[in-house]
CSV table of C-alpha atoms and ligand atoms in Angstrom, one decimal:
chain,number,residue,atom,x,y,z
A,1,MET,CA,-1.8,-31.5,-16.2
A,2,GLU,CA,1.1,-29.1,-16.9
A,3,ARG,CA,3.3,-28.3,-13.9
A,4,ARG,CA,5.8,-25.5,-13.0
A,5,ASP,CA,8.3,-25.7,-10.1
A,6,ILE,CA,7.1,-22.4,-8.8
A,7,VAL,CA,3.7,-20.8,-9.6
A,8,ILE,CA,3.2,-17.2,-8.4
A,9,VAL,CA,-0.4,-16.0,-8.3
A,10,GLY,CA,-0.5,-12.2,-8.8
A,11,GLY,CA,1.8,-10.2,-10.9
A,12,GLY,CA,1.9,-7.0,-8.8
A,13,HIS,CA,4.7,-5.7,-6.7
A,14,SER,CA,5.3,-8.8,-4.6
A,15,GLY,CA,4.7,-11.4,-7.3
A,16,ALA,CA,6.9,-9.8,-9.8
A,17,HIS,CA,9.6,-9.0,-7.3
A,18,ALA,CA,9.6,-12.6,-6.2
A,19,ALA,CA,10.1,-13.9,-9.7
A,20,ALA,CA,12.8,-11.5,-10.5
A,21,GLY,CA,14.5,-12.2,-7.2
A,22,LEU,CA,14.4,-16.0,-7.8
A,23,ARG,CA,16.3,-15.5,-11.1
A,24,HIS,CA,18.7,-13.0,-9.6
A,25,LEU,CA,19.6,-15.6,-6.9
A,26,GLY,CA,20.2,-18.2,-9.6
A,27,TYR,CA,17.1,-20.3,-9.2
A,28,ALA,CA,17.0,-22.5,-12.3
A,29,GLY,CA,13.6,-24.2,-12.0
A,30,THR,CA,10.5,-23.3,-14.0
A,31,VAL,CA,8.7,-20.2,-12.8
A,32,ALA,CA,5.2,-18.9,-13.9
A,33,ILE,CA,3.3,-15.8,-12.8
A,34,VAL,CA,-0.5,-16.1,-13.2
A,35,CYS,CA,-2.2,-12.7,-13.1
A,36,GLU,CA,-5.7,-11.5,-13.9
A,37,GLU,CA,-4.5,-8.1,-15.1
A,38,PRO,CA,-3.6,-7.9,-18.8
A,39,ASP,CA,-0.5,-5.8,-18.4
A,40,LEU,CA,3.1,-6.6,-17.7
A,41,PRO,CA,3.9,-6.1,-14.0
A,42,TYR,CA,3.8,-2.4,-13.2
A,43,GLU,CA,4.2,-0.1,-10.2
A,44,ARG,CA,0.9,1.0,-8.5
A,45,PRO,CA,1.9,4.1,-6.5
A,46,ALA,CA,1.9,6.3,-9.6
A,47,LEU,CA,-1.7,5.5,-10.3
A,48,SER,CA,-3.0,8.1,-7.8
A,49,LYS,CA,-0.1,10.5,-8.5
A,50,ASP,CA,1.7,11.3,-11.8
A,51,TYR,CA,-0.2,8.7,-13.9
A,52,LEU,CA,-3.5,10.1,-12.9
A,53,ALA,CA,-2.2,13.6,-13.6
A,54,GLY,CA,-1.2,12.4,-17.1
A,55,GLU,CA,2.4,13.2,-16.4
A,56,LYS,CA,3.8,9.7,-16.7
A,57,ALA,CA,3.3,7.3,-19.6
A,58,PHE,CA,2.3,3.8,-18.6
A,59,GLU,CA,5.5,2.3,-20.1
A,60,ARG,CA,7.4,4.2,-17.3
A,61,LEU,CA,5.4,2.3,-14.7
A,62,LEU,CA,6.5,-1.1,-15.9
A,63,MET,CA,8.8,-2.9,-13.5
A,64,HIS,CA,10.6,-4.6,-16.3
A,65,THR,CA,10.3,-4.9,-20.1
A,66,GLY,CA,8.8,-7.9,-21.8
A,67,ALA,CA,12.3,-8.8,-22.9
A,68,PHE,CA,13.5,-8.9,-19.3
A,69,TRP,CA,10.9,-11.6,-18.4
A,70,GLU,CA,11.6,-13.5,-21.6
A,71,GLU,CA,15.4,-13.5,-21.1
A,72,ARG,CA,14.9,-14.8,-17.5
A,73,HIS,CA,12.4,-17.5,-18.6
A,74,VAL,CA,9.7,-16.2,-16.3
A,75,GLU,CA,6.4,-17.3,-17.9
A,76,LEU,CA,3.7,-14.6,-17.7
A,77,LEU,CA,0.2,-16.0,-17.9
A,78,LEU,CA,-1.7,-12.7,-17.9
A,79,ASN,CA,-5.4,-12.1,-18.1
A,80,ARG,CA,-6.0,-15.3,-16.1
A,81,HIS,CA,-7.9,-15.5,-12.8
A,82,VAL,CA,-7.1,-18.3,-10.3
A,83,ALA,CA,-10.4,-19.6,-9.1
A,84,SER,CA,-9.3,-22.3,-6.7
A,85,VAL,CA,-6.4,-24.2,-5.2
A,86,ASP,CA,-6.0,-27.9,-4.4
A,87,ALA,CA,-3.3,-27.8,-1.8
A,88,GLU,CA,-3.2,-31.6,-1.5
A,89,ALA,CA,-2.8,-32.2,-5.3
A,90,HIS,CA,-0.5,-29.1,-5.5
A,91,SER,CA,-2.5,-27.5,-8.3
A,92,ILE,CA,-4.5,-24.4,-9.1
A,93,ARG,CA,-7.5,-24.1,-11.3
A,94,LEU,CA,-8.1,-21.1,-13.5
A,95,SER,CA,-11.5,-19.6,-14.3
A,96,SER,CA,-11.1,-21.0,-17.7
A,97,GLY,CA,-11.2,-24.5,-16.1
A,98,ASP,CA,-7.5,-25.2,-16.9
A,99,ASP,CA,-5.4,-26.7,-14.1
A,100,LEU,CA,-1.7,-26.0,-13.5
A,101,GLY,CA,0.4,-28.0,-11.0
A,102,TYR,CA,3.0,-26.5,-8.8
A,103,GLY,CA,6.0,-27.5,-6.7
A,104,SER,CA,5.7,-24.4,-4.6
A,105,LEU,CA,2.9,-21.8,-4.7
A,106,ILE,CA,3.4,-18.1,-3.9
A,107,TRP,CA,0.1,-16.3,-3.2
A,108,ALA,CA,0.7,-12.6,-4.1
A,109,THR,CA,-2.8,-11.4,-4.9
A,110,GLY,CA,-2.9,-8.1,-3.0
A,111,GLY,CA,-6.4,-6.8,-2.4
A,112,ARG,CA,-9.5,-5.6,-4.1
A,113,PRO,CA,-10.8,-2.1,-3.5
A,114,ARG,CA,-13.5,-2.2,-0.8
A,115,PRO,CA,-16.7,-1.2,-2.6
A,116,LEU,CA,-19.4,1.1,-1.4
A,117,THR,CA,-22.4,-0.9,-0.2
A,118,CYS,CA,-24.9,2.0,-0.5
A,119,ALA,CA,-27.4,2.5,-3.3
A,120,GLY,CA,-25.9,3.8,-6.5
A,121,TYR,CA,-22.4,2.2,-5.9
A,122,ASP,CA,-22.5,0.8,-9.4
A,123,LEU,CA,-23.5,3.9,-11.3
A,124,LYS,CA,-21.3,4.9,-14.3
A,125,GLY,CA,-18.7,7.4,-13.1
A,126,VAL,CA,-18.0,5.7,-9.7
A,127,HIS,CA,-14.4,4.6,-9.7
A,128,PRO,CA,-12.0,2.6,-7.4
A,129,VAL,CA,-8.3,3.3,-7.7
A,130,ARG,CA,-6.4,0.1,-7.8
A,131,THR,CA,-5.4,-0.9,-11.4
A,132,ARG,CA,-4.2,0.8,-14.5
A,133,SER,CA,-7.6,0.2,-16.1
A,134,ASP,CA,-9.4,1.9,-13.2
A,135,VAL,CA,-7.3,5.0,-13.8
A,136,ASP,CA,-7.5,4.9,-17.6
A,137,ARG,CA,-11.3,4.9,-17.3
A,138,MET,CA,-11.1,7.8,-14.9
A,139,ARG,CA,-8.8,9.8,-17.1
A,140,LEU,CA,-11.0,9.4,-20.1
A,141,GLU,CA,-14.0,10.8,-18.2
A,142,LEU,CA,-12.0,13.6,-16.6
A,143,GLU,CA,-11.8,15.2,-20.0
A,144,THR,CA,-15.4,16.3,-19.6
A,145,VAL,CA,-15.9,16.1,-15.8
A,146,LEU,CA,-15.7,19.2,-13.6
A,147,ARG,CA,-17.1,18.2,-10.2
A,148,VAL,CA,-15.5,15.2,-8.4
A,149,ALA,CA,-16.5,13.8,-5.0
A,150,VAL,CA,-13.7,11.7,-3.3
A,151,ILE,CA,-15.0,9.3,-0.7
A,152,GLY,CA,-12.3,8.4,1.8
A,153,GLY,CA,-9.5,10.5,3.4
A,154,GLY,CA,-6.8,7.9,3.3
A,155,TYR,CA,-3.6,8.3,1.3
A,156,ILE,CA,-5.2,7.3,-2.0
A,157,GLY,CA,-8.2,9.7,-1.7
A,158,LEU,CA,-5.9,12.5,-0.6
A,159,GLU,CA,-3.4,11.9,-3.4
A,160,ALA,CA,-6.2,11.8,-5.9
A,161,ALA,CA,-7.7,15.0,-4.6
A,162,SER,CA,-4.4,16.8,-4.9
A,163,VAL,CA,-4.0,15.7,-8.5
A,164,LEU,CA,-7.6,16.7,-9.4
A,165,ARG,CA,-7.1,20.1,-8.0
A,166,LYS,CA,-4.0,20.5,-10.1
A,167,LEU,CA,-6.2,19.5,-13.1
A,168,GLY,CA,-8.5,22.3,-12.2
A,169,LYS,CA,-11.4,20.1,-11.0
A,170,ARG,CA,-13.8,21.1,-8.2
A,171,VAL,CA,-13.2,18.6,-5.4
A,172,VAL,CA,-15.2,17.6,-2.4
A,173,LEU,CA,-13.5,15.1,-0.1
A,174,LEU,CA,-15.8,13.1,2.3
A,175,GLU,CA,-14.3,11.3,5.3
A,176,ALA,CA,-16.5,9.4,7.7
A,177,LEU,CA,-14.1,9.6,10.7
A,178,ASP,CA,-13.3,12.9,12.5
A,179,ARG,CA,-10.0,13.3,10.7
A,180,VAL,CA,-8.2,12.2,7.6
A,181,LEU,CA,-5.4,9.5,7.7
A,182,ALA,CA,-6.9,8.4,11.1
A,183,ARG,CA,-5.8,4.8,10.5
A,184,VAL,CA,-2.2,5.5,9.8
A,185,ALA,CA,-1.1,8.8,11.3
A,186,GLY,CA,-1.4,10.9,14.4
A,187,PRO,CA,-3.7,14.0,14.8
A,188,GLU,CA,-1.0,16.5,14.1
A,189,VAL,CA,-0.4,15.0,10.6
A,190,SER,CA,-4.1,14.7,9.9
A,191,ARG,CA,-4.8,18.4,10.8
A,192,PHE,CA,-1.8,19.5,8.7
A,193,TYR,CA,-3.1,17.7,5.6
A,194,GLU,CA,-6.7,18.8,6.1
A,195,ALA,CA,-5.5,22.4,6.2
A,196,GLU,CA,-3.3,22.0,3.2
A,197,HIS,CA,-6.1,20.5,1.1
A,198,ARG,CA,-8.5,23.3,2.2
A,199,ALA,CA,-5.8,25.9,1.3
A,200,HIS,CA,-5.6,24.2,-2.2
A,201,GLY,CA,-9.4,24.6,-2.6
A,202,VAL,CA,-10.6,21.1,-1.7
A,203,ASP,CA,-14.0,21.2,0.1
A,204,LEU,CA,-12.8,18.7,2.7
A,205,ARG,CA,-15.3,17.4,5.2
A,206,THR,CA,-14.7,15.0,8.1
A,207,GLY,CA,-17.3,13.2,10.2
A,208,VAL,CA,-19.7,12.9,7.3
A,209,LYS,CA,-21.4,9.7,6.3
A,210,VAL,CA,-22.5,8.8,2.8
A,211,ASP,CA,-26.1,7.8,2.4
A,212,CYS,CA,-26.2,6.9,-1.3
A,213,ILE,CA,-24.9,7.8,-4.7
A,214,LEU,CA,-27.4,9.6,-6.8
A,215,GLY,CA,-27.6,9.2,-10.6
A,216,GLU,CA,-29.3,10.5,-13.7
A,217,GLY,CA,-29.6,8.3,-16.8
A,218,GLY,CA,-27.4,5.6,-15.2
A,219,ARG,CA,-24.6,8.1,-14.5
A,220,VAL,CA,-23.6,9.6,-11.2
A,221,SER,CA,-25.0,13.1,-10.4
A,222,GLY,CA,-24.2,13.5,-6.8
A,223,VAL,CA,-23.7,12.0,-3.3
A,224,ARG,CA,-26.4,12.3,-0.7
A,225,LEU,CA,-25.1,12.5,2.9
A,226,HIS,CA,-26.8,11.1,6.0
A,227,ASP,CA,-28.0,14.6,7.0
A,228,GLY,CA,-29.8,14.9,3.6
A,229,GLU,CA,-27.4,17.3,2.0
A,230,VAL,CA,-26.7,16.5,-1.7
A,231,VAL,CA,-23.1,17.1,-2.9
A,232,ASP,CA,-23.3,17.5,-6.7
A,233,ALA,CA,-20.7,15.4,-8.5
A,234,ASP,CA,-20.1,14.2,-12.1
A,235,MET,CA,-17.6,11.6,-10.8
A,236,VAL,CA,-17.0,9.8,-7.6
A,237,ILE,CA,-13.7,8.3,-6.6
A,238,VAL,CA,-13.8,5.7,-3.8
A,239,GLY,CA,-10.8,5.2,-1.7
A,240,ILE,CA,-12.0,3.3,1.4
A,241,GLY,CA,-9.4,0.6,1.7
A,242,ILE,CA,-9.0,-2.9,0.3
A,243,ILE,CA,-10.2,-6.4,1.0
A,244,PRO,CA,-7.4,-9.0,0.7
A,245,ALA,CA,-7.9,-11.2,-2.3
A,246,VAL,CA,-7.6,-14.5,-0.5
A,247,GLU,CA,-10.9,-16.4,-1.0
A,248,PRO,CA,-9.5,-19.3,-3.1
A,249,LEU,CA,-6.6,-19.9,-0.7
A,250,ILE,CA,-8.9,-19.7,2.4
A,251,ALA,CA,-11.2,-22.2,0.7
A,252,ALA,CA,-8.2,-24.5,0.2
A,253,GLY,CA,-7.7,-24.6,3.9
A,254,ALA,CA,-5.3,-21.7,4.5
A,255,THR,CA,-5.5,-20.0,8.0
A,256,GLY,CA,-6.6,-16.4,8.0
A,257,ARG,CA,-9.6,-14.2,7.4
A,258,ASN,CA,-8.4,-10.6,6.9
A,259,GLY,CA,-5.4,-11.9,5.0
A,260,ILE,CA,-3.5,-15.2,4.9
A,261,GLN,CA,-1.6,-15.9,8.1
A,262,VAL,CA,2.1,-16.5,7.5
A,263,ASP,CA,5.1,-17.2,9.7
A,264,GLU,CA,8.4,-15.2,9.6
A,265,GLU,CA,9.4,-17.1,6.5
A,266,CYS,CA,6.1,-16.2,4.8
A,267,ARG,CA,4.9,-19.8,5.0
A,268,THR,CA,1.2,-20.5,5.3
A,269,ASN,CA,-0.2,-23.5,7.1
A,270,LEU,CA,-0.5,-25.3,3.7
A,271,ARG,CA,2.5,-27.4,2.5
A,272,ASP,CA,4.7,-25.5,0.0
A,273,VAL,CA,2.4,-22.5,-0.1
A,274,TYR,CA,3.7,-19.0,0.8
A,275,ALA,CA,1.8,-15.7,1.0
A,276,ILE,CA,3.4,-12.2,0.5
A,277,GLY,CA,2.5,-8.6,0.1
A,278,ASP,CA,-0.7,-6.8,0.9
A,279,CYS,CA,-2.6,-10.1,1.6
A,280,ALA,CA,-0.1,-11.5,4.1
A,281,LEU,CA,-1.0,-11.3,7.7
A,282,HIS,CA,2.1,-11.6,9.8
A,283,SER,CA,3.5,-10.9,13.2
A,284,ASN,CA,5.5,-7.7,12.9
A,285,ARG,CA,8.3,-6.9,15.4
A,286,TYR,CA,7.7,-3.2,14.7
A,287,ALA,CA,4.2,-3.6,15.9
A,288,ALA,CA,5.4,-5.3,19.1
A,289,GLY,CA,4.6,-8.6,17.5
A,290,ALA,CA,1.0,-7.9,16.6
A,291,MET,CA,-0.5,-9.6,13.6
A,292,VAL,CA,-0.7,-7.0,10.8
A,293,ARG,CA,-1.1,-6.7,7.1
A,294,LEU,CA,1.0,-3.9,5.6
A,295,GLU,CA,-0.1,-2.3,2.4
A,296,CYS,CA,3.1,-0.8,1.0
A,297,VAL,CA,5.7,-1.5,-1.6
A,298,GLN,CA,8.5,-2.0,1.0
A,299,ASN,CA,6.6,-4.9,2.6
A,300,ALA,CA,5.7,-6.4,-0.8
A,301,ASN,CA,9.3,-6.3,-2.0
A,302,ASP,CA,10.9,-7.5,1.3
A,303,GLN,CA,8.5,-10.4,1.8
A,304,ALA,CA,9.1,-11.3,-1.9
A,305,MET,CA,12.8,-11.5,-1.3
A,306,VAL,CA,12.4,-13.7,1.8
A,307,VAL,CA,10.4,-16.3,-0.2
A,308,ALA,CA,12.7,-16.0,-3.2
A,309,LYS,CA,15.8,-16.7,-1.0
A,310,ARG,CA,14.1,-19.6,0.8
A,311,LEU,CA,13.1,-21.2,-2.5
A,312,ALA,CA,16.6,-20.6,-3.9
A,313,GLY,CA,18.0,-22.4,-0.9
A,314,GLN,CA,19.1,-19.5,1.3
A,315,PRO,CA,18.0,-18.8,4.8
A,316,ALA,CA,15.8,-15.7,5.3
A,317,VAL,CA,13.3,-14.3,7.7
A,318,TYR,CA,11.1,-11.2,7.4
A,319,ASP,CA,12.1,-8.5,9.9
A,320,ALA,CA,12.3,-5.4,7.7
A,321,VAL,CA,11.5,-2.0,9.1
A,322,PRO,CA,8.3,-0.7,7.4
A,323,TRP,CA,8.5,2.5,5.4
A,324,PHE,CA,6.1,4.4,3.2
A,325,TRP,CA,5.7,7.6,1.3
A,326,SER,CA,2.9,9.8,-0.1
A,327,ASN,CA,3.1,12.8,-2.5
A,328,GLN,CA,0.5,15.5,-2.3
A,329,TYR,CA,0.9,18.9,-3.9
A,330,ASP,CA,4.6,19.8,-3.2
A,331,LEU,CA,4.6,17.8,0.1
A,332,LYS,CA,6.5,14.6,0.5
A,333,LEU,CA,5.4,12.6,3.5
A,334,GLN,CA,7.8,9.8,4.5
A,335,THR,CA,7.0,7.3,7.2
A,336,ILE,CA,9.4,5.0,9.0
A,337,GLY,CA,8.2,2.3,11.5
A,338,LEU,CA,4.6,1.7,12.6
A,339,SER,CA,2.9,4.1,15.0
A,340,LEU,CA,0.4,1.4,16.1
A,341,GLY,CA,0.2,1.4,19.9
A,342,HIS,CA,2.1,4.6,20.5
A,343,ASP,CA,1.5,6.3,23.8
A,344,GLN,CA,3.2,9.6,23.2
A,345,THR,CA,4.0,11.9,20.2
A,346,VAL,CA,6.6,14.6,19.8
A,347,LEU,CA,6.2,17.4,17.3
A,348,ARG,CA,9.6,18.3,15.8
A,349,GLY,CA,9.5,21.5,13.8
A,350,ASP,CA,6.6,23.8,13.0
A,351,PRO,CA,3.9,22.6,10.6
A,352,ALA,CA,3.4,26.3,9.6
A,353,THR,CA,6.8,26.1,7.8
A,354,ARG,CA,5.5,23.0,5.9
A,355,ARG,CA,8.6,21.1,7.1
A,356,PHE,CA,8.2,19.0,10.3
A,357,SER,CA,8.1,15.5,11.8
A,358,VAL,CA,5.9,13.7,14.2
A,359,ILE,CA,7.8,11.2,16.3
A,360,TYR,CA,5.8,8.4,17.9
A,361,LEU,CA,7.0,6.7,21.1
A,362,ARG,CA,5.8,3.7,23.1
A,363,GLN,CA,7.1,3.4,26.7
A,364,GLY,CA,9.7,6.1,26.0
A,365,ARG,CA,11.1,4.4,22.9
A,366,VAL,CA,10.9,5.7,19.3
A,367,ILE,CA,8.7,3.4,17.2
A,368,ALA,CA,7.9,5.6,14.2
A,369,LEU,CA,8.2,8.9,12.4
A,370,ASP,CA,6.1,10.8,10.0
A,371,CYS,CA,8.3,13.3,8.2
A,372,VAL,CA,6.8,16.0,6.0
A,373,ASN,CA,9.4,17.6,3.7
A,374,ALA,CA,11.9,16.5,6.3
A,375,VAL,CA,14.1,14.0,4.6
A,376,LYS,CA,17.0,14.4,7.0
A,377,ASP,CA,14.7,13.4,10.0
A,378,TYR,CA,13.4,10.4,8.0
A,379,VAL,CA,16.9,9.2,7.2
A,380,GLN,CA,18.3,9.8,10.7
A,381,GLY,CA,15.2,8.7,12.5
A,382,ARG,CA,15.4,5.3,10.8
A,383,LYS,CA,18.2,4.3,13.2
A,384,LEU,CA,16.2,5.4,16.2
A,385,VAL,CA,13.3,3.1,15.1
A,386,ILE,CA,15.4,0.1,14.0
A,387,GLU,CA,17.5,0.1,17.2
A,388,GLY,CA,14.6,1.0,19.5
A,389,TRP,CA,16.2,4.0,21.1
A,390,ALA,CA,14.8,5.5,24.2
A,391,ALA,CA,15.1,9.3,23.8
A,392,ASP,CA,14.2,12.4,25.8
A,393,PRO,CA,11.2,14.0,24.2
A,394,ALA,CA,12.8,17.5,24.7
A,395,ALA,CA,15.8,16.4,22.8
A,396,LEU,CA,13.7,15.0,20.0
A,397,ARG,CA,11.7,18.2,19.8
A,398,ASP,CA,14.8,20.4,19.6
A,399,THR,CA,15.4,21.2,15.9
A,400,GLY,CA,18.7,22.7,16.8
A,401,SER,CA,20.1,19.2,17.2
A,402,GLN,CA,20.1,16.3,14.7
A,403,LEU,CA,18.4,13.0,15.3
A,404,LYS,CA,21.6,11.2,14.5
A,405,ASP,CA,23.3,13.0,17.4
A,406,ILE,CA,20.5,12.0,19.8
A,407,ALA,CA,21.1,8.4,18.9
A,408,SER,CA,24.7,8.7,19.8
A,409,TRP,CA,24.4,10.3,23.3
A,410,ASP,CA,21.1,9.0,24.7
A,411,ARG,CA,20.6,5.8,26.6
A,412,ALA,CA,21.8,2.6,24.9
A,413,PRO,CA,19.1,1.0,22.8
A,414,THR,CA,17.2,-2.1,23.8
A,415,PRO,CA,17.8,-4.9,21.3
A,416,VAL,CA,14.8,-5.0,19.0
A,417,ALA,CA,14.1,-8.7,19.9
A,418,ASP,CA,13.5,-7.7,23.5
A,419,ARG,CA,10.8,-5.3,22.5
A,420,VAL,CA,8.6,-7.9,20.8
A,421,GLY,CA,5.6,-8.7,23.0
B,501,FAD,C1,-3.3,4.0,-6.1
B,501,FAD,C2,-2.3,3.4,-5.2
B,501,FAD,C3,-1.3,4.2,-4.7
B,501,FAD,C4,-0.3,3.6,-3.9
B,501,FAD,N1,0.7,4.4,-3.4
B,501,FAD,C5,1.7,3.8,-2.6
B,501,FAD,C6,2.8,4.6,-2.2
B,501,FAD,O1,2.9,5.7,-2.5
B,501,FAD,N2,3.7,3.9,-1.5
B,501,FAD,C7,3.6,2.6,-1.1
B,501,FAD,O2,4.5,2.1,-0.4
B,501,FAD,N3,2.6,1.9,-1.5
B,501,FAD,C8,1.6,2.4,-2.2
B,501,FAD,N4,0.5,1.7,-2.7
B,501,FAD,C9,0.4,0.3,-2.2
B,501,FAD,C10,1.2,-0.7,-3.0
B,501,FAD,O3,0.9,-0.4,-4.4
B,501,FAD,C11,0.8,-2.1,-2.6
B,501,FAD,O4,1.2,-2.2,-1.3
B,501,FAD,C12,1.5,-3.1,-3.5
B,501,FAD,O5,1.0,-3.0,-4.8
B,501,FAD,C13,1.2,-4.5,-2.9
B,501,FAD,O6,1.7,-5.5,-3.8
B,501,FAD,P1,1.0,-6.9,-3.9
B,501,FAD,O7,1.9,-7.7,-4.8
B,501,FAD,O8,0.8,-7.4,-2.6
B,501,FAD,O9,-0.4,-6.6,-4.6
B,501,FAD,P2,-0.8,-6.0,-6.0
B,501,FAD,O10,0.3,-5.0,-6.4
B,501,FAD,O11,-2.1,-5.5,-5.8
B,501,FAD,O12,-0.8,-7.2,-7.0
B,501,FAD,C14,-1.7,-8.3,-6.9
B,501,FAD,C15,-2.1,-8.8,-8.2
B,501,FAD,O13,-2.8,-10.0,-8.1
B,501,FAD,C16,-3.9,-10.0,-9.0
B,501,FAD,N5,-4.8,-11.0,-8.5
B,501,FAD,C17,-5.6,-11.0,-7.4
B,501,FAD,N6,-6.3,-12.1,-7.3
B,501,FAD,C18,-6.0,-12.9,-8.3
B,501,FAD,C19,-6.4,-14.2,-8.7
B,501,FAD,N7,-7.3,-14.9,-8.0
B,501,FAD,N8,-5.9,-14.7,-9.8
B,501,FAD,C20,-5.0,-14.0,-10.6
B,501,FAD,N9,-4.6,-12.8,-10.2
B,501,FAD,C21,-5.1,-12.2,-9.1
B,501,FAD,C22,-4.4,-8.6,-8.9
B,501,FAD,O14,-5.2,-8.3,-10.0
B,501,FAD,C23,-3.0,-7.9,-9.0
B,501,FAD,O15,-2.6,-7.7,-10.3
B,501,FAD,C24,-0.4,2.2,-3.5
B,501,FAD,C25,-1.5,1.5,-4.0
B,501,FAD,C26,-2.4,2.0,-4.9
B,501,FAD,C27,-3.6,1.2,-5.4
């Protein structure tokens, strides 16, 4: 059996960043990335933004050129699915039946789009949005499609809706909960984005449940809702979250269910096995120590560097502040921190001006900000979140003062470590 010093399963953001990081740090052992996708590692965020819009060529999504990987002797084993792991023997088995041994294994498999479970989920014209090939298929069909139903009012569904409106499509967005972005943002942000989408011509509906997908001749023709109404559609885009791609590692004995449980060094309970990125369930100090999985590029990259450093012989622990962005129409949403468990929100600025921030507090301390077209708040609010400042809500609300000034005159911050529950 062939063997590599480090085998990375998954060539997405975290896997590729770990490999590049290892070489950057001078790691000299053999490194292989095994990935089921056929493409060189690429950046996913553009898939629901400029790539879907046809405004960015795929080559511009690549994290690095083929030459970059060759020069650094990172072996890319693409189009290969890892079916199982033997943690005792330190080896993985590919679907082809081939085995590959490892010294250390980095599990960086992200997640698969959560599929619809209702009748008609597999009709032609029903699309997830996770990979380049998902979006390529969608773009081909969009040449002839006019009516699109988007199921799910999370970031991906909303971003896709905004691109589709720009392309002149008729868009209905169906969200089961009573507001969009309910999982990640406060009501002020949800209401703002609902109004924006409606103003841009999206027929956005909340609190609606999908009964089934209807079809004609094997292709989608509409979506039937629980109340019996039929929404006509030539295409359905499904953005209802992901399921971490962890079955082979769980079967090998890794702890976890909704993700692989890791410690602050991204180590799993299996010897020499690490997990990073969307599939890594970790205790996050910005969520008061709660076990969370973060689905963002920041987390993927930062966890990748923790493991790269450790394997290159440098100490490292994961304690990065989470941040995220979303582009819809001419709106840039930037989030810093995690609003999970907030008990108070402060609205800073007027949503009617399309420039405002929502500041989330827990027990009087700033834990997160959602900033819409408000870059300065995002940049300055970062300090409040990282240092855990207690701040007077009236001062936070006052757009006449800057957040950086609040940080300098308010009560001294509590060290972050003391806030972890
Ligand atoms: C459409 C879209 C838009 C997004 N927009 C943003 C954004 O604006 N900002 C932001 O911060 N984040 C965004 N994200 C999230 C971000 O892309 C993810 O957090 C990031 O890609 C996670 O990286 P990862 O390495 O954990 O997983 P991935 O990038 O998903 O990579 C995992 C790879 O592993 C492969 N794989 C899985 N199982 C196996 C197996 N058994 N064998 C071999 N290979 C396997 C997968 O096919 C995949 O190629 C977006 C995601 C999507 C899909």
